[in-house]
Coordinates of C-alpha atoms in Angstrom, one line a residue:
M1 CA 8.4 -1.6 6.5
C2 CA 4.9 -3.6 5.6
P3 CA 6.1 -6.4 3.5
N4 CA 3.7 -6.7 -0.7
V5 CA 2.1 -9.7 -1.3
R6 CA 3.2 -12.2 0.9
S7 CA 3.5 -14.6 -2.2
R8 CA 2.6 -18.7 -0.4
K9 CA 1.2 -21.4 -2.9
L10 CA -2.1 -21.7 -1.5
G11 CA -5.3 -21.5 -2.8
W12 CA -8.6 -20.5 -2.1
T13 CA -9.4 -22.7 0.5
G14 CA -5.7 -21.9 2.4
Q15 CA -4.1 -25.5 1.6
V16 CA -2.3 -25.9 -2.2
H17 CA -5.0 -27.7 -4.1
P18 CA -5.7 -28.5 -8.9
V19 CA -7.9 -26.4 -10.0
S20 CA -11.6 -28.9 -10.9
K21 CA -13.9 -28.0 -13.2
S22 CA -16.5 -27.9 -11.1
I23 CA -14.0 -25.1 -9.1
M24 CA -13.3 -23.3 -12.6
R25 CA -17.3 -23.2 -12.8
A26 CA -17.3 -21.5 -9.2
L27 CA -15.1 -18.7 -11.0
W28 CA -17.2 -17.4 -13.5
R29 CA -19.1 -15.4 -11.8
F30 CA -19.7 -12.0 -13.8
P31 CA -21.1 -11.9 -17.0
L32 CA -19.9 -11.7 -20.3
A33 CA -21.0 -8.3 -22.0
P34 CA -20.1 -6.0 -18.2
A35 CA -16.7 -8.3 -19.0
I36 CA -16.7 -7.0 -22.3
E37 CA -17.8 -4.0 -21.9
V38 CA -15.6 -2.6 -19.4
A39 CA -12.3 -3.7 -22.0
G40 CA -14.0 -2.0 -24.7
W41 CA -13.1 1.2 -22.0
F42 CA -10.0 0.6 -20.6
S43 CA -8.8 -0.2 -24.3
C44 CA -10.9 3.0 -25.7
K45 CA -8.5 4.8 -22.3
R46 CA -4.6 3.4 -22.8
A47 CA -4.6 4.1 -26.2
K48 CA -5.4 8.0 -25.1
S49 CA -2.8 7.8 -22.9
E50 CA 0.3 8.5 -24.3
G51 CA 2.3 5.8 -22.9
R52 CA 0.9 6.8 -19.2
P53 CA -2.2 4.6 -18.7
P54 CA -5.3 5.6 -17.1
A55 CA -6.7 2.2 -16.2
P56 CA -6.6 1.7 -12.9
L57 CA -6.0 -1.9 -11.5
G58 CA -5.3 -3.4 -14.7
A59 CA -7.0 -4.1 -17.5
R60 CA -6.6 -8.2 -17.6
I61 CA -10.8 -9.5 -18.2
L62 CA -11.6 -13.4 -17.8
T63 CA -14.2 -13.4 -20.2
N64 CA -13.8 -17.8 -20.6
P65 CA -13.4 -20.0 -17.7
E66 CA -11.2 -22.6 -19.8
H67 CA -8.7 -19.1 -21.3
I68 CA -7.8 -19.0 -16.8
F69 CA -4.2 -20.8 -16.5
Q70 CA -2.9 -18.8 -19.5
H71 CA -2.3 -15.8 -17.7
N72 CA -0.9 -15.2 -13.7
M73 CA -3.6 -13.0 -13.2
W74 CA -6.3 -11.6 -14.1
D75 CA -8.4 -8.7 -13.2
H76 CA -12.1 -6.6 -11.6
V77 CA -13.1 -10.6 -11.1
Q78 CA -16.7 -10.4 -9.3
W79 CA -17.8 -12.3 -6.1
S80 CA -20.8 -14.5 -5.9
E81 CA -22.9 -14.6 -2.5
E82 CA -21.9 -17.2 -1.7
D83 CA -17.5 -16.7 -2.3
K84 CA -18.8 -13.5 0.3
E85 CA -20.8 -15.5 2.6
Y86 CA -17.1 -18.1 2.2
A87 CA -16.1 -15.7 3.5
R88 CA -17.0 -14.5 6.1
Q89 CA -17.2 -17.3 7.4
K90 CA -13.2 -17.2 7.1
V91 CA -12.6 -14.3 9.0
T92 CA -15.5 -15.9 11.8
E93 CA -13.9 -19.0 12.5
N94 CA -10.1 -17.2 12.2
S95 CA -10.4 -14.7 14.4
R96 CA -13.1 -15.7 17.3
E97 CA -10.1 -16.9 19.3
K98 CA -8.3 -13.5 20.0
I99 CA -4.1 -13.0 21.7
P100 CA -5.0 -12.2 25.2
V101 CA -5.3 -9.3 25.8
K102 CA -2.4 -8.1 28.2
E103 CA 0.0 -9.5 25.4
Q104 CA -0.7 -7.8 21.9
A105 CA 0.9 -4.7 23.8
K106 CA 4.2 -5.7 22.3
F107 CA 3.0 -6.4 18.5
D108 CA 3.3 -2.7 18.7
I109 CA 5.8 -1.4 20.9
D110 CA 8.1 -4.1 20.2
A111 CA 7.2 -3.2 16.3
S112 CA 10.6 -2.1 14.7
K113 CA 11.9 -4.6 16.6
Y114 CA 9.4 -7.6 14.5
W115 CA 10.3 -5.7 11.1
D116 CA 14.2 -5.3 11.8
G117 CA 14.4 -8.8 12.8
F118 CA 12.6 -9.9 9.6
Y119 CA 14.3 -7.3 7.3
E120 CA 17.8 -9.5 9.0
M121 CA 16.5 -12.7 7.6
H122 CA 15.3 -11.6 3.9
Q123 CA 17.6 -8.5 3.6
N124 CA 17.2 -7.5 0.1
K125 CA 15.4 -10.7 -0.7
F126 CA 12.2 -11.7 -0.2
F127 CA 10.0 -7.8 -2.5
K128 CA 10.8 -7.7 -6.1
D129 CA 10.6 -4.1 -7.0
R130 CA 7.2 -2.5 -7.8
S131 CA 7.1 -2.4 -11.8
W132 CA 3.7 -1.6 -11.4
L133 CA 4.0 1.3 -9.8
F134 CA 4.1 4.0 -12.3
H135 CA 1.0 2.4 -14.4
E136 CA -0.8 2.9 -11.0
F137 CA 0.2 6.0 -10.1
P138 CA 1.7 8.1 -12.0
E139 CA 1.4 11.1 -9.9
L140 CA 4.8 10.0 -9.7
L141 CA 6.6 10.6 -13.2
T142 CA 7.6 14.2 -13.1
T143 CA 9.4 15.9 -15.5
G144 CA 11.1 18.4 -13.2
T145 CA 8.5 21.3 -13.2
P146 CA 7.7 23.0 -9.4
G147 CA 5.2 21.8 -8.2
C148 CA 2.3 23.3 -6.1
I149 CA 3.4 26.9 -4.5
L150 CA 3.6 25.9 -0.3
V151 CA 1.9 28.3 1.7
P152 CA 2.8 29.1 5.0
E153 CA 0.3 30.3 8.0
P154 CA 1.2 33.2 9.4
G155 CA 3.4 32.8 12.1
E156 CA 5.4 29.8 10.5
G157 CA 8.6 29.6 10.0
R158 CA 11.0 30.7 13.7
R159 CA 10.0 29.5 16.4
N160 CA 11.7 31.3 19.8
G161 CA 14.7 32.2 17.1
T162 CA 14.9 28.3 15.8
P163 CA 13.4 26.9 12.5
I164 CA 9.8 25.2 13.4
H165 CA 11.0 21.9 10.4
Q166 CA 14.1 21.5 13.3
Q167 CA 11.5 21.2 15.4
G168 CA 9.4 18.4 14.0
S169 CA 6.3 20.9 12.7
G170 CA 6.1 24.4 10.4
G171 CA 8.9 26.0 8.1
D172 CA 8.8 27.9 4.4
G173 CA 9.6 24.9 2.9
E174 CA 11.3 26.7 0.3
T175 CA 13.8 28.8 1.9
A176 CA 14.1 26.6 5.3
D177 CA 18.1 25.1 4.7
F178 CA 16.4 20.9 4.6
P179 CA 18.0 17.8 2.3
G180 CA 15.2 18.6 -1.7
N181 CA 15.3 22.1 -0.9
Q182 CA 16.2 23.7 -4.2
A183 CA 13.9 20.4 -5.2
P184 CA 10.6 21.8 -7.7
F185 CA 8.9 18.0 -7.0
R186 CA 9.1 16.0 -3.6
I187 CA 8.6 12.7 -2.8
F188 CA 8.2 11.4 0.5
E189 CA 7.4 7.4 1.3
I190 CA 6.7 5.8 4.5
G191 CA 7.9 2.4 5.0
C192 CA 10.2 1.7 2.9
G193 CA 11.8 -1.6 3.4
A194 CA 14.4 -3.1 1.0
G195 CA 13.3 0.1 -1.6
N196 CA 11.6 -1.3 -3.4
S197 CA 9.8 1.2 -4.7
V198 CA 12.7 3.9 -3.6
F199 CA 14.8 1.9 -7.2
P200 CA 12.0 3.0 -9.7
I201 CA 11.4 5.8 -8.5
I202 CA 15.2 6.8 -7.9
S203 CA 16.0 5.9 -11.8
S204 CA 12.7 8.0 -12.7
I205 CA 13.2 10.2 -11.2
R206 CA 17.5 11.3 -12.3
G207 CA 17.1 14.4 -14.4
T208 CA 14.4 15.7 -13.4
G209 CA 15.2 17.8 -9.9
S210 CA 12.6 15.9 -8.6
F211 CA 13.8 15.1 -5.1
L212 CA 13.0 11.3 -2.9
Y213 CA 12.7 11.4 0.5
C214 CA 11.8 7.6 1.9
C215 CA 11.5 6.5 5.9
D216 CA 10.8 2.8 7.8
F217 CA 11.0 2.2 11.0
S218 CA 13.2 -0.5 10.3
P219 CA 17.1 0.2 11.3
R220 CA 18.1 -2.6 9.5
A221 CA 15.9 -2.4 6.3
V222 CA 17.1 1.4 5.6
Q223 CA 20.8 1.0 6.3
L224 CA 19.4 -1.8 3.2
V225 CA 18.2 1.5 1.1
K226 CA 21.6 3.1 1.4
D227 CA 23.8 0.4 1.1
H228 CA 22.0 -0.5 -1.9
P229 CA 24.3 0.2 -5.4
G230 CA 21.3 2.1 -7.2
Y231 CA 21.0 4.8 -4.0
D232 CA 21.8 8.1 -4.7
G233 CA 22.3 10.4 -1.9
S234 CA 22.2 13.1 -4.4
V235 CA 18.2 12.2 -5.6
C236 CA 17.3 10.8 -2.7
H237 CA 17.4 10.4 1.7
A238 CA 16.9 7.6 3.6
F239 CA 16.9 7.8 7.3
V240 CA 15.1 6.0 10.4
H241 CA 12.0 7.5 11.6
D242 CA 8.6 6.1 13.3
I243 CA 6.1 7.9 11.8
R244 CA 3.8 6.7 14.7
Q245 CA 5.3 9.1 16.9
G246 CA 3.8 12.3 16.9
G247 CA 6.9 13.9 17.9
A248 CA 9.8 12.8 16.0
V249 CA 11.5 14.7 13.6
L250 CA 11.2 15.0 9.8
P251 CA 13.8 16.4 7.6
F252 CA 11.4 18.6 5.7
P253 CA 8.4 21.4 7.1
P254 CA 5.0 21.2 6.9
R255 CA 3.3 21.9 3.1
S256 CA 6.7 21.2 1.3
L257 CA 5.6 17.9 -0.6
D258 CA 4.5 17.1 -3.1
V259 CA 3.5 13.3 -3.3
V260 CA 3.3 10.9 0.1
L261 CA 3.3 7.9 -1.0
L262 CA 2.2 5.2 1.3
V263 CA 2.5 1.5 0.1
F264 CA 1.8 -1.8 2.0
M265 CA 2.4 0.3 4.8
L266 CA -0.3 1.1 7.0
S267 CA -2.0 -1.9 7.6
S268 CA 1.8 -2.9 9.5
V269 CA 0.4 0.1 11.9
H270 CA -2.5 -0.6 15.1
P271 CA -5.5 0.2 14.2
A272 CA -6.4 2.9 16.1
R273 CA -2.9 5.0 15.5
V274 CA -3.8 4.9 12.3
Q275 CA -5.8 8.1 12.1
D276 CA -2.8 10.4 13.6
V277 CA -0.8 9.0 10.9
V278 CA -2.7 10.2 7.9
S279 CA -3.7 13.0 9.7
R280 CA 0.1 13.5 10.3
L281 CA 1.2 13.2 6.1
A282 CA -1.8 15.3 5.6
H283 CA -0.3 17.8 7.0
F284 CA 3.6 18.0 5.0
L285 CA 1.9 18.0 2.3
K286 CA 1.5 21.1 0.2
P287 CA -1.6 22.4 -1.0
G288 CA -2.6 20.3 -4.1
G289 CA -0.7 17.7 -3.3
V290 CA -1.6 13.9 -3.0
L291 CA -1.7 11.5 -1.2
L292 CA -1.1 7.2 -2.8
F293 CA -2.2 4.3 -1.3
R294 CA -2.2 0.6 -1.7
D295 CA -2.9 -1.7 0.6
Y296 CA -4.5 -5.3 2.0
G297 CA -7.9 -5.1 1.5
R298 CA -10.7 -7.7 3.4
Y299 CA -11.2 -10.7 2.8
D300 CA -7.9 -11.3 0.3
L301 CA -6.5 -14.7 0.8
S302 CA -3.6 -13.8 2.9
Q303 CA -6.6 -12.9 6.1
L304 CA -8.2 -16.3 5.5
R305 CA -5.2 -18.5 5.7
F306 CA -4.3 -17.1 9.7
K307 CA -5.0 -20.1 12.4
K308 CA -7.1 -19.4 15.1
G309 CA -5.2 -17.5 17.9
R310 CA -2.8 -15.4 15.6
C311 CA -6.2 -12.2 15.7
L312 CA -6.0 -9.4 17.5
S313 CA -8.3 -7.9 17.3
E314 CA -11.6 -7.4 14.6
N315 CA -9.5 -7.7 11.1
F316 CA -6.1 -7.0 12.6
Y317 CA -3.3 -10.2 12.7
T318 CA -0.1 -10.9 14.5
R319 CA 2.1 -12.9 11.5
G320 CA 3.8 -15.6 13.6
D321 CA 7.3 -13.3 13.3
G322 CA 5.9 -10.6 14.6
T323 CA 4.2 -8.5 12.2
S324 CA 0.9 -7.3 12.7
V325 CA -1.5 -7.0 9.3
Y326 CA -5.5 -5.0 9.1
F327 CA -7.4 -5.8 5.8
F328 CA -8.9 -2.1 5.3
T329 CA -12.3 -1.9 3.7
K330 CA -13.3 1.0 1.5
D331 CA -16.1 2.9 3.9
E332 CA -13.0 2.5 6.4
V333 CA -10.5 4.1 3.3
H334 CA -13.0 6.3 2.7
E335 CA -13.5 8.1 6.2
L336 CA -9.6 7.5 6.9
F337 CA -9.3 10.4 4.0
K338 CA -11.5 12.4 4.4
S339 CA -11.1 12.6 8.4
A340 CA -7.9 12.9 7.8
G341 CA -9.0 16.5 5.9
L342 CA -7.8 15.2 1.9
E343 CA -10.4 15.3 -0.8
E344 CA -11.1 11.9 -2.5
I345 CA -9.6 11.6 -6.2
Q346 CA -9.7 7.3 -6.3
N347 CA -10.7 4.3 -4.0
L348 CA -11.0 1.6 -5.0
E349 CA -11.1 -2.1 -4.2
D350 CA -9.3 -4.6 -6.3
R351 CA -9.7 -7.6 -6.8
R352 CA -7.9 -10.7 -8.6
L353 CA -7.7 -13.7 -9.5
Q354 CA -3.7 -15.0 -9.4
V355 CA -3.0 -17.6 -11.0
N356 CA -0.3 -20.3 -10.5
R357 CA 0.4 -22.3 -13.7
G358 CA 2.4 -24.5 -12.6
K359 CA 0.5 -26.3 -10.3
K360 CA -3.1 -25.0 -12.1
V361 CA -3.8 -23.1 -8.6
V362 CA -5.6 -19.4 -8.5
M363 CA -5.8 -17.7 -5.3
R364 CA -8.1 -14.4 -4.6
R365 CA -6.9 -11.2 -4.2
V366 CA -7.9 -8.6 -2.3
W367 CA -6.4 -4.4 -2.2
M368 CA -7.1 -0.9 -2.2
Q369 CA -6.3 1.5 -3.9
G370 CA -7.0 4.9 -3.3
K371 CA -6.0 8.3 -4.2
F372 CA -6.4 11.7 -2.1
R373 CA -5.8 15.3 -2.2
K374 CA -4.7 19.0 -0.4
P375 CA -7.2 20.7 -1.3
S376 CA -6.1 24.5 -2.2
P377 CA -6.6 27.6 0.1
S378 CA -9.8 29.8 -1.7
P379 CA -7.6 32.6 -3.3

């Protein structure tokens, strides 16, 4: 539903500009010793990972500013107080003039139409498959080992003689008849778009007995997934669904999912709806199941680029095509998932330096990444 990074060739100020020596000096913000220490820790952890590097958010540390154009991306870039103040000023400027309240409702009510228009125009050409997915989220990798035990609550399974999961809530995920009900490991991606996470996951779960559910509130996006030659109905069920609507039916019962995946999706939801969405998804996790989250962070380049008159509310904007985006902070992410009853495993702010080596352009990116577990019931 929500796209990954919209890669436009813009620099820190929102303009394309070559990097001068003064700018390169300004990029040199973090001490050498801590950077070497962090890099050493990453190397040690990676050596023990047996092919699944646990070091989060990459390990390419810029220790010499003269090497900035040797790679397309640098990890764990620290910001100076000047950098932070500049970003705050840009956001203050572009959010001072807000879209009139009477015009704001359409961006929420018609959100699926705007995203449908996006996929009608771009089809599956806009984003690349997420090759980083399993490095950051090895929880998606499974050998077919049965997942956590589903524990139905007393009285669940049927309501008025009808299986509860067919009514949109309740049910025994191990015995009810639903797509993937025999799978020992179940993944659900919300906001699948054209399938940039779907197809890497399908490739990884074939032959394991695992099953993937994916949905989007854009019918065009779901059709793109189903029409893709990599789509396999024996291991994946793609369907149209607006997760913002609490009464909408899902094709599986509560406490039946091992993994819920939210990648650049929550940012497209109106801030007033986000907590309800997360709480609803937590209800469908098995005890011990995990929710994996990645999205835009506060003061990301894409937030600073917005022009005046595109702001809907604080840190919430609409693009020219009508799609919307919110920019999270670490504290907001913590409270969001804590309020849904999930335990925090990881909550990181991913600050990176993206480089266009051909044009000698640098761009500061900020993304949020988190992992949250549903507590197991007491014995």
